[in-house]
Structures are given as C-alpha cells and as structure tokens.
Amino acid sequence: AQKITQTQPGMFVQEKEAVTLDCTYDTSDPSYGLFWYKQPSSGEMIFLIYQGSYDQQNATEGRYSLNFQKARKSANLVISASQLGDSAMYFCAMREGTTGRRALTFGSGTRLQVQP
Amino acid sequence: DAGVIQSPRHEVTEMGQEVTLRCKPISGHNSLFWYRQTMMRGLELLIYFNNNVPIDDSGMPEDRFSAKMPNASFSTLKIQPSEPRDSAVYFCASSRTGLAEAFFGQGTRLTVV
C-alpha cells in the first residue's frame, strides 16, 4: 500500500497567487515526521519544511506552510505569493518513528507551473 | 559546509560494465541513504546506513547492486554488471540524530547503453 499519496500530477498557478499541493499519508506509528522537498529542473532535492506528528502548530517557513490535519492524515503544502522560481516538482515524504529508522518514503510528486 | 558530495555527476557506460557511484556525506552526519529516481518508479530507497552499518537494504533491486560505507565520510554504490534498466538518477542523502531533514547530494545520472 502507498504510504504517501500525491493525487495531483500537475498544477498551474498564476504568479502572486497561493497554491495548495495535496499529500495524504498512511502509518500506524504514533511518531512520524512529514516533509516537503522541491526539485527544480536542475535536479537537486531541496528541503522546504518539516512537521512532526506531535507538533501542535502547523509548520511555517517563509512563504511555505504545512497544513497538517492529523485525523485526516493529510499534510498539504501551501505556497503563498507564488513566484516564477517556484516552478518545480514537489515531493511529500514521511519518516516513520521506529528507533533507528530514519529513511524517508516519498510520494510520486506534483509538478507545479507558475504562470506570469 | 560543502553539503553532500556525489561523484561522478554523469556516467555513461555499456551494458555489462561495472559502475561505482560515490558519496561523501556532510561531516558529523551519522545516517546515509541511497535513493534511485526514475520516471516509472519515482524516488525509491535502495539502502540506508546508520553509524556506517547497513540498517535496511530491502530496496536493493538484486544481487548486482551492492553498497558499502567503510567509514563515516565515504560510501559507494556498485552495480555489476550494469543493465540498461539501471539507468536512473542516483541520490545520496545524509542526516544525523536529532536532525529532522535529510540533505541530498546533486545526484548521479547513470545511463547504461
């Protein structure tokens, strides 16, 4: 079964508008972390934001925020005031909290295109 | 900090040849991950080391793949013999206890012809 599901293969957004990229996850571990990475066309993987399963507040990093809804097992990424440089693939990932296990499991990604 | 360093950045090899990919993790990091990215399968974890010890190699596709981490500052992923279906981008990432995220190298684009 898929542990991380990203249902939007591609998204378009107008420059300066906000956009939400969806992510749902599946785990039975009470302790886990959720991550978003950005992969521009140059290919590198850039860490954007992290949310721990016990964190009470939604994580924010500049224009990025993570809408964490634990009961629904969703961890959507919200990008405010989109910029042309935000055009990239975005991956949601999860790390389950078993001691010693720190590998990330990735979703299939969402390609975001920001239009001028 | 120089970040995670992978070499080579690009590798083109003929089917049947041995290929060795190299990774230098960030100094002080004690976890190292090898991932493979393809269009069909996305980002897959191949193997993961903690304190130089392989913890989970269930993602290694078959016996043709092997990985080593002889010390805290170096790891290799070897494919012998290589096949065209091994063509992919191979990423190395590192992290450490107490740090949430993993930091990725630039990747090695492998093409097997």
PDB file of C-alpha atoms in Angstrom:
ATOM      1  CA  ALA A   1       0.000   0.000   0.000  1.00  0.00           C
ATOM      2  CA  GLN A   2       1.130   3.516  -0.767  1.00  0.00           C
ATOM      3  CA  LYS A   3       2.401   5.296   2.316  1.00  0.00           C
ATOM      4  CA  ILE A   4       2.460   8.726   0.718  1.00  0.00           C
ATOM      5  CA  THR A   5      -0.116   9.755  -1.872  1.00  0.00           C
ATOM      6  CA  GLN A   6       0.050  12.850  -4.001  1.00  0.00           C
ATOM      7  CA  THR A   7      -3.010  12.920  -6.226  1.00  0.00           C
ATOM      8  CA  GLN A   8      -2.118  15.964  -8.340  1.00  0.00           C
ATOM      9  CA  PRO A   9       0.383  15.078 -11.075  1.00  0.00           C
ATOM     10  CA  GLY A  10       0.418  18.693 -12.219  1.00  0.00           C
ATOM     11  CA  MET A  11      -0.787  22.081 -11.034  1.00  0.00           C
ATOM     12  CA  PHE A  12      -0.884  25.544 -12.554  1.00  0.00           C
ATOM     13  CA  VAL A  13      -0.963  28.779 -10.573  1.00  0.00           C
ATOM     14  CA  GLN A  14      -0.768  32.424 -11.501  1.00  0.00           C
ATOM     15  CA  GLU A  15       2.160  34.401 -10.226  1.00  0.00           C
ATOM     16  CA  LYS A  16       1.471  36.052  -6.837  1.00  0.00           C
ATOM     17  CA  GLU A  17      -1.398  33.700  -6.044  1.00  0.00           C
ATOM     18  CA  ALA A  18      -1.401  30.999  -3.375  1.00  0.00           C
ATOM     19  CA  VAL A  19      -1.428  27.307  -4.217  1.00  0.00           C
ATOM     20  CA  THR A  20      -2.045  24.155  -2.182  1.00  0.00           C
ATOM     21  CA  LEU A  21      -0.336  20.880  -3.018  1.00  0.00           C
ATOM     22  CA  ASP A  22      -2.057  17.842  -1.550  1.00  0.00           C
ATOM     23  CA  CYS A  23      -0.475  14.993   0.373  1.00  0.00           C
ATOM     24  CA  THR A  24      -2.024  12.168   2.354  1.00  0.00           C
ATOM     25  CA  TYR A  25      -0.096   9.570   4.297  1.00  0.00           C
ATOM     26  CA  ASP A  26      -0.611   6.218   5.919  1.00  0.00           C
ATOM     27  CA  THR A  27       1.161   4.972   9.017  1.00  0.00           C
ATOM     28  CA  SER A  28       0.384   3.158  12.225  1.00  0.00           C
ATOM     29  CA  ASP A  29       3.367   4.667  14.028  1.00  0.00           C
ATOM     30  CA  PRO A  30       2.305   7.333  16.538  1.00  0.00           C
ATOM     31  CA  SER A  31       5.623   9.103  15.979  1.00  0.00           C
ATOM     32  CA  TYR A  32       6.474  10.271  12.488  1.00  0.00           C
ATOM     33  CA  GLY A  33       7.650  13.258  10.510  1.00  0.00           C
ATOM     34  CA  LEU A  34       6.323  14.773   7.324  1.00  0.00           C
ATOM     35  CA  PHE A  35       8.475  16.645   4.836  1.00  0.00           C
ATOM     36  CA  TRP A  36       8.226  18.580   1.617  1.00  0.00           C
ATOM     37  CA  TYR A  37      11.057  18.765  -0.885  1.00  0.00           C
ATOM     38  CA  LYS A  38      11.364  20.816  -4.051  1.00  0.00           C
ATOM     39  CA  GLN A  39      13.113  19.515  -7.167  1.00  0.00           C
ATOM     40  CA  PRO A  40      13.705  22.196  -9.805  1.00  0.00           C
ATOM     41  CA  SER A  41      14.582  21.305 -13.378  1.00  0.00           C
ATOM     42  CA  SER A  42      18.265  21.311 -12.429  1.00  0.00           C
ATOM     43  CA  GLY A  43      17.564  18.137 -10.454  1.00  0.00           C
ATOM     44  CA  GLU A  44      18.677  18.807  -6.909  1.00  0.00           C
ATOM     45  CA  MET A  45      16.424  17.971  -3.959  1.00  0.00           C
ATOM     46  CA  ILE A  46      15.806  20.984  -1.734  1.00  0.00           C
ATOM     47  CA  PHE A  47      14.288  20.592   1.736  1.00  0.00           C
ATOM     48  CA  LEU A  48      11.418  23.025   2.315  1.00  0.00           C
ATOM     49  CA  ILE A  49       9.526  22.253   5.507  1.00  0.00           C
ATOM     50  CA  TYR A  50       9.039  19.667   8.263  1.00  0.00           C
ATOM     51  CA  GLN A  51       6.127  18.759  10.547  1.00  0.00           C
ATOM     52  CA  GLY A  52       6.413  16.353  13.468  1.00  0.00           C
ATOM     53  CA  SER A  53       3.439  14.223  14.403  1.00  0.00           C
ATOM     54  CA  TYR A  54       3.330  15.680  17.902  1.00  0.00           C
ATOM     55  CA  ASP A  55       3.690  19.276  16.816  1.00  0.00           C
ATOM     56  CA  GLN A  56       0.643  21.266  17.843  1.00  0.00           C
ATOM     57  CA  GLN A  57       1.175  24.124  15.440  1.00  0.00           C
ATOM     58  CA  ASN A  58       1.353  23.940  11.678  1.00  0.00           C
ATOM     59  CA  ALA A  59       4.897  24.427  10.425  1.00  0.00           C
ATOM     60  CA  THR A  60       5.778  27.576   8.511  1.00  0.00           C
ATOM     61  CA  GLU A  61       8.947  28.562   6.659  1.00  0.00           C
ATOM     62  CA  GLY A  62       8.718  31.888   4.882  1.00  0.00           C
ATOM     63  CA  ARG A  63       6.188  31.534   2.069  1.00  0.00           C
ATOM     64  CA  TYR A  64       5.735  27.839   2.788  1.00  0.00           C
ATOM     65  CA  SER A  65       3.301  26.451   5.312  1.00  0.00           C
ATOM     66  CA  LEU A  66       2.205  22.926   6.027  1.00  0.00           C
ATOM     67  CA  ASN A  67      -1.494  22.373   6.653  1.00  0.00           C
ATOM     68  CA  PHE A  68      -1.330  19.376   8.996  1.00  0.00           C
ATOM     69  CA  GLN A  69      -4.625  17.591   9.641  1.00  0.00           C
ATOM     70  CA  LYS A  70      -3.699  14.574  11.733  1.00  0.00           C
ATOM     71  CA  ALA A  71      -7.141  12.968  11.879  1.00  0.00           C
ATOM     72  CA  ARG A  72      -7.416  13.101   8.117  1.00  0.00           C
ATOM     73  CA  LYS A  73      -3.763  12.063   7.691  1.00  0.00           C
ATOM     74  CA  SER A  74      -3.073  14.933   5.382  1.00  0.00           C
ATOM     75  CA  ALA A  75      -0.074  17.254   5.152  1.00  0.00           C
ATOM     76  CA  ASN A  76      -0.745  19.751   2.399  1.00  0.00           C
ATOM     77  CA  LEU A  77       1.853  22.292   1.353  1.00  0.00           C
ATOM     78  CA  VAL A  78       0.658  25.857   0.905  1.00  0.00           C
ATOM     79  CA  ILE A  79       2.826  28.247  -1.086  1.00  0.00           C
ATOM     80  CA  SER A  80       1.766  31.865  -0.732  1.00  0.00           C
ATOM     81  CA  ALA A  81       2.501  34.594  -3.266  1.00  0.00           C
ATOM     82  CA  SER A  82       3.814  32.205  -5.927  1.00  0.00           C
ATOM     83  CA  GLN A  83       6.892  33.224  -7.868  1.00  0.00           C
ATOM     84  CA  LEU A  84       8.141  32.051 -11.244  1.00  0.00           C
ATOM     85  CA  GLY A  85      11.031  30.361  -9.456  1.00  0.00           C
ATOM     86  CA  ASP A  86       8.572  28.119  -7.629  1.00  0.00           C
ATOM     87  CA  SER A  87       8.019  26.140 -10.835  1.00  0.00           C
ATOM     88  CA  ALA A  88       9.348  22.682  -9.959  1.00  0.00           C
ATOM     89  CA  MET A  89       8.434  19.181  -8.830  1.00  0.00           C
ATOM     90  CA  TYR A  90       7.318  18.987  -5.233  1.00  0.00           C
ATOM     91  CA  PHE A  91       7.599  15.805  -3.211  1.00  0.00           C
ATOM     92  CA  CYS A  92       5.880  14.949   0.037  1.00  0.00           C
ATOM     93  CA  ALA A  93       7.746  12.471   2.238  1.00  0.00           C
ATOM     94  CA  MET A  94       7.338  10.707   5.556  1.00  0.00           C
ATOM     95  CA  ARG A  95       9.734   9.279   8.094  1.00  0.00           C
ATOM     96  CA  GLU A  96       8.259   6.731  10.479  1.00  0.00           C
ATOM     97  CA  GLY A  97       9.443   6.967  14.016  1.00  0.00           C
ATOM     98  CA  THR A  98      10.729   3.471  14.742  1.00  0.00           C
ATOM     99  CA  THR A  99      14.028   3.744  16.585  1.00  0.00           C
ATOM    100  CA  GLY A 100      16.902   3.760  14.136  1.00  0.00           C
ATOM    101  CA  ARG A 101      14.697   4.064  11.101  1.00  0.00           C
ATOM    102  CA  ARG A 102      15.228   7.426   9.564  1.00  0.00           C
ATOM    103  CA  ALA A 103      14.674   6.764   5.871  1.00  0.00           C
ATOM    104  CA  LEU A 104      12.164   8.933   4.051  1.00  0.00           C
ATOM    105  CA  THR A 105       9.406   7.468   1.896  1.00  0.00           C
ATOM    106  CA  PHE A 106       8.438   9.750  -0.965  1.00  0.00           C
ATOM    107  CA  GLY A 107       5.240  10.359  -2.852  1.00  0.00           C
ATOM    108  CA  SER A 108       5.082  10.476  -6.637  1.00  0.00           C
ATOM    109  CA  GLY A 109       5.341  14.240  -6.759  1.00  0.00           C
ATOM    110  CA  THR A 110       3.369  17.191  -8.132  1.00  0.00           C
ATOM    111  CA  ARG A 111       4.706  19.334 -10.947  1.00  0.00           C
ATOM    112  CA  LEU A 112       3.882  22.979 -10.261  1.00  0.00           C
ATOM    113  CA  GLN A 113       3.993  25.533 -13.026  1.00  0.00           C
ATOM    114  CA  VAL A 114       3.748  29.203 -12.119  1.00  0.00           C
ATOM    115  CA  GLN A 115       2.410  31.329 -14.925  1.00  0.00           C
ATOM    116  CA  PRO A 116       3.198  35.042 -15.344  1.00  0.00           C
TER     117      PRO A 116
ATOM    118  CA  ASP B   1      29.700  23.219   4.766  1.00  0.00           C
ATOM    119  CA  ALA B   2      30.137  21.665   1.327  1.00  0.00           C
ATOM    120  CA  GLY B   3      26.972  19.597   1.546  1.00  0.00           C
ATOM    121  CA  VAL B   4      26.641  16.020   0.365  1.00  0.00           C
ATOM    122  CA  ILE B   5      29.070  15.401  -2.470  1.00  0.00           C
ATOM    123  CA  GLN B   6      28.404  12.781  -5.121  1.00  0.00           C
ATOM    124  CA  SER B   7      30.624  11.690  -7.952  1.00  0.00           C
ATOM    125  CA  PRO B   8      30.504  11.394 -10.824  1.00  0.00           C
ATOM    126  CA  ARG B   9      27.659  13.736 -11.760  1.00  0.00           C
ATOM    127  CA  HIS B  10      27.097  11.881 -15.006  1.00  0.00           C
ATOM    128  CA  GLU B  11      28.080   8.386 -16.038  1.00  0.00           C
ATOM    129  CA  VAL B  12      27.523   6.659 -19.350  1.00  0.00           C
ATOM    130  CA  THR B  13      28.528   3.029 -19.507  1.00  0.00           C
ATOM    131  CA  GLU B  14      27.950  -0.012 -21.633  1.00  0.00           C
ATOM    132  CA  MET B  15      25.764  -2.880 -20.552  1.00  0.00           C
ATOM    133  CA  GLY B  16      27.756  -5.426 -18.588  1.00  0.00           C
ATOM    134  CA  GLN B  17      30.275  -2.975 -17.220  1.00  0.00           C
ATOM    135  CA  GLU B  18      30.825  -2.303 -13.534  1.00  0.00           C
ATOM    136  CA  VAL B  19      29.714   1.084 -12.258  1.00  0.00           C
ATOM    137  CA  THR B  20      30.713   2.658  -8.938  1.00  0.00           C
ATOM    138  CA  LEU B  21      28.941   5.694  -7.556  1.00  0.00           C
ATOM    139  CA  ARG B  22      30.496   7.627  -4.693  1.00  0.00           C
ATOM    140  CA  CYS B  23      29.153   9.738  -1.864  1.00  0.00           C
ATOM    141  CA  LYS B  24      30.678  11.917   0.815  1.00  0.00           C
ATOM    142  CA  PRO B  25      28.095  12.818   3.472  1.00  0.00           C
ATOM    143  CA  ILE B  26      28.033  16.020   5.455  1.00  0.00           C
ATOM    144  CA  SER B  27      30.614  15.948   8.233  1.00  0.00           C
ATOM    145  CA  GLY B  28      29.025  14.894  11.512  1.00  0.00           C
ATOM    146  CA  HIS B  29      26.073  13.151   9.930  1.00  0.00           C
ATOM    147  CA  ASN B  30      25.652   9.539  11.023  1.00  0.00           C
ATOM    148  CA  SER B  31      22.893   8.378   8.655  1.00  0.00           C
ATOM    149  CA  LEU B  32      23.382   7.884   4.938  1.00  0.00           C
ATOM    150  CA  PHE B  33      20.778   6.955   2.342  1.00  0.00           C
ATOM    151  CA  TRP B  34      20.979   5.872  -1.278  1.00  0.00           C
ATOM    152  CA  TYR B  35      17.908   6.601  -3.422  1.00  0.00           C
ATOM    153  CA  ARG B  36      17.151   5.939  -7.071  1.00  0.00           C
ATOM    154  CA  GLN B  37      14.837   8.157  -9.121  1.00  0.00           C
ATOM    155  CA  THR B  38      13.152   7.034 -12.325  1.00  0.00           C
ATOM    156  CA  MET B  39      10.115   8.283 -14.194  1.00  0.00           C
ATOM    157  CA  MET B  40       8.331   4.981 -13.719  1.00  0.00           C
ATOM    158  CA  ARG B  41       9.056   4.311 -10.058  1.00  0.00           C
ATOM    159  CA  GLY B  42       9.766   7.749  -8.608  1.00  0.00           C
ATOM    160  CA  LEU B  43      12.159   8.046  -5.665  1.00  0.00           C
ATOM    161  CA  GLU B  44      12.982   4.673  -4.158  1.00  0.00           C
ATOM    162  CA  LEU B  45      15.131   3.982  -1.121  1.00  0.00           C
ATOM    163  CA  LEU B  46      17.833   1.466  -2.004  1.00  0.00           C
ATOM    164  CA  ILE B  47      19.781   1.162   1.236  1.00  0.00           C
ATOM    165  CA  TYR B  48      20.319   3.053   4.458  1.00  0.00           C
ATOM    166  CA  PHE B  49      23.304   3.151   6.830  1.00  0.00           C
ATOM    167  CA  ASN B  50      23.376   4.271  10.444  1.00  0.00           C
ATOM    168  CA  ASN B  51      26.808   4.784  12.002  1.00  0.00           C
ATOM    169  CA  ASN B  52      28.356   3.061   8.955  1.00  0.00           C
ATOM    170  CA  VAL B  53      26.240  -0.083   9.463  1.00  0.00           C
ATOM    171  CA  PRO B  54      23.647  -1.089   6.843  1.00  0.00           C
ATOM    172  CA  ILE B  55      20.241  -0.970   8.505  1.00  0.00           C
ATOM    173  CA  ASP B  56      17.834  -1.656   5.658  1.00  0.00           C
ATOM    174  CA  ASP B  57      18.848  -2.926   2.224  1.00  0.00           C
ATOM    175  CA  SER B  58      15.436  -4.268   1.255  1.00  0.00           C
ATOM    176  CA  GLY B  59      15.242  -1.754  -1.565  1.00  0.00           C
ATOM    177  CA  MET B  60      18.348  -3.027  -3.327  1.00  0.00           C
ATOM    178  CA  PRO B  61      16.932  -4.467  -6.545  1.00  0.00           C
ATOM    179  CA  GLU B  62      19.078  -7.567  -6.852  1.00  0.00           C
ATOM    180  CA  ASP B  63      22.476  -9.057  -6.246  1.00  0.00           C
ATOM    181  CA  ARG B  64      24.007  -6.906  -8.934  1.00  0.00           C
ATOM    182  CA  PHE B  65      23.753  -3.979  -6.537  1.00  0.00           C
ATOM    183  CA  SER B  66      25.998  -3.603  -3.512  1.00  0.00           C
ATOM    184  CA  ALA B  67      26.761  -0.708  -1.169  1.00  0.00           C
ATOM    185  CA  LYS B  68      29.475  -0.106   1.356  1.00  0.00           C
ATOM    186  CA  MET B  69      30.301   2.508   3.935  1.00  0.00           C
ATOM    187  CA  PRO B  70      33.849   1.844   5.091  1.00  0.00           C
ATOM    188  CA  ASN B  71      33.956   4.980   7.233  1.00  0.00           C
ATOM    189  CA  ALA B  72      31.811   7.911   8.292  1.00  0.00           C
ATOM    190  CA  SER B  73      32.891  10.082   5.389  1.00  0.00           C
ATOM    191  CA  PHE B  74      32.526   7.807   2.382  1.00  0.00           C
ATOM    192  CA  SER B  75      30.070   5.410   0.775  1.00  0.00           C
ATOM    193  CA  THR B  76      29.901   3.602  -2.552  1.00  0.00           C
ATOM    194  CA  LEU B  77      27.097   2.053  -4.552  1.00  0.00           C
ATOM    195  CA  LYS B  78      28.282  -0.521  -7.060  1.00  0.00           C
ATOM    196  CA  ILE B  79      26.386  -2.121  -9.909  1.00  0.00           C
ATOM    197  CA  GLN B  80      27.982  -5.167 -11.504  1.00  0.00           C
ATOM    198  CA  PRO B  81      27.089  -5.991 -14.205  1.00  0.00           C
ATOM    199  CA  SER B  82      25.088  -2.939 -15.235  1.00  0.00           C
ATOM    200  CA  GLU B  83      21.962  -3.210 -17.380  1.00  0.00           C
ATOM    201  CA  PRO B  84      20.005  -0.609 -19.380  1.00  0.00           C
ATOM    202  CA  ARG B  85      17.164  -0.750 -16.825  1.00  0.00           C
ATOM    203  CA  ASP B  86      19.577   0.583 -14.201  1.00  0.00           C
ATOM    204  CA  SER B  87      19.557   3.936 -15.981  1.00  0.00           C
ATOM    205  CA  ALA B  88      18.338   6.477 -13.432  1.00  0.00           C
ATOM    206  CA  VAL B  89      19.413   9.329 -11.195  1.00  0.00           C
ATOM    207  CA  TYR B  90      21.015   8.016  -8.023  1.00  0.00           C
ATOM    208  CA  PHE B  91      20.893  10.272  -4.993  1.00  0.00           C
ATOM    209  CA  CYS B  92      22.847  10.061  -1.792  1.00  0.00           C
ATOM    210  CA  ALA B  93      21.476  11.834   1.283  1.00  0.00           C
ATOM    211  CA  SER B  94      22.701  12.232   4.834  1.00  0.00           C
ATOM    212  CA  SER B  95      21.258  13.173   8.188  1.00  0.00           C
ATOM    213  CA  ARG B  96      22.104  12.887  11.860  1.00  0.00           C
ATOM    214  CA  THR B  97      20.408  12.001  15.100  1.00  0.00           C
ATOM    215  CA  GLY B  98      18.316  14.928  16.277  1.00  0.00           C
ATOM    216  CA  LEU B  99      18.005  16.455  12.828  1.00  0.00           C
ATOM    217  CA  ALA B 100      14.663  16.153  11.084  1.00  0.00           C
ATOM    218  CA  GLU B 101      15.529  16.501   7.446  1.00  0.00           C
ATOM    219  CA  ALA B 102      17.893  14.663   5.161  1.00  0.00           C
ATOM    220  CA  PHE B 103      20.216  16.625   2.905  1.00  0.00           C
ATOM    221  CA  PHE B 104      20.620  15.388  -0.634  1.00  0.00           C
ATOM    222  CA  GLY B 105      23.573  15.407  -2.962  1.00  0.00           C
ATOM    223  CA  GLN B 106      23.275  16.649  -6.519  1.00  0.00           C
ATOM    224  CA  GLY B 107      22.744  13.120  -7.796  1.00  0.00           C
ATOM    225  CA  THR B 108      24.496  10.940 -10.348  1.00  0.00           C
ATOM    226  CA  ARG B 109      22.753  10.500 -13.675  1.00  0.00           C
ATOM    227  CA  LEU B 110      23.569   6.995 -14.871  1.00  0.00           C
ATOM    228  CA  THR B 111      22.936   5.913 -18.429  1.00  0.00           C
ATOM    229  CA  VAL B 112      23.579   2.292 -19.382  1.00  0.00           C
ATOM    230  CA  VAL B 113      23.604   1.704 -23.133  1.00  0.00           C
TER     231      VAL B 113
END
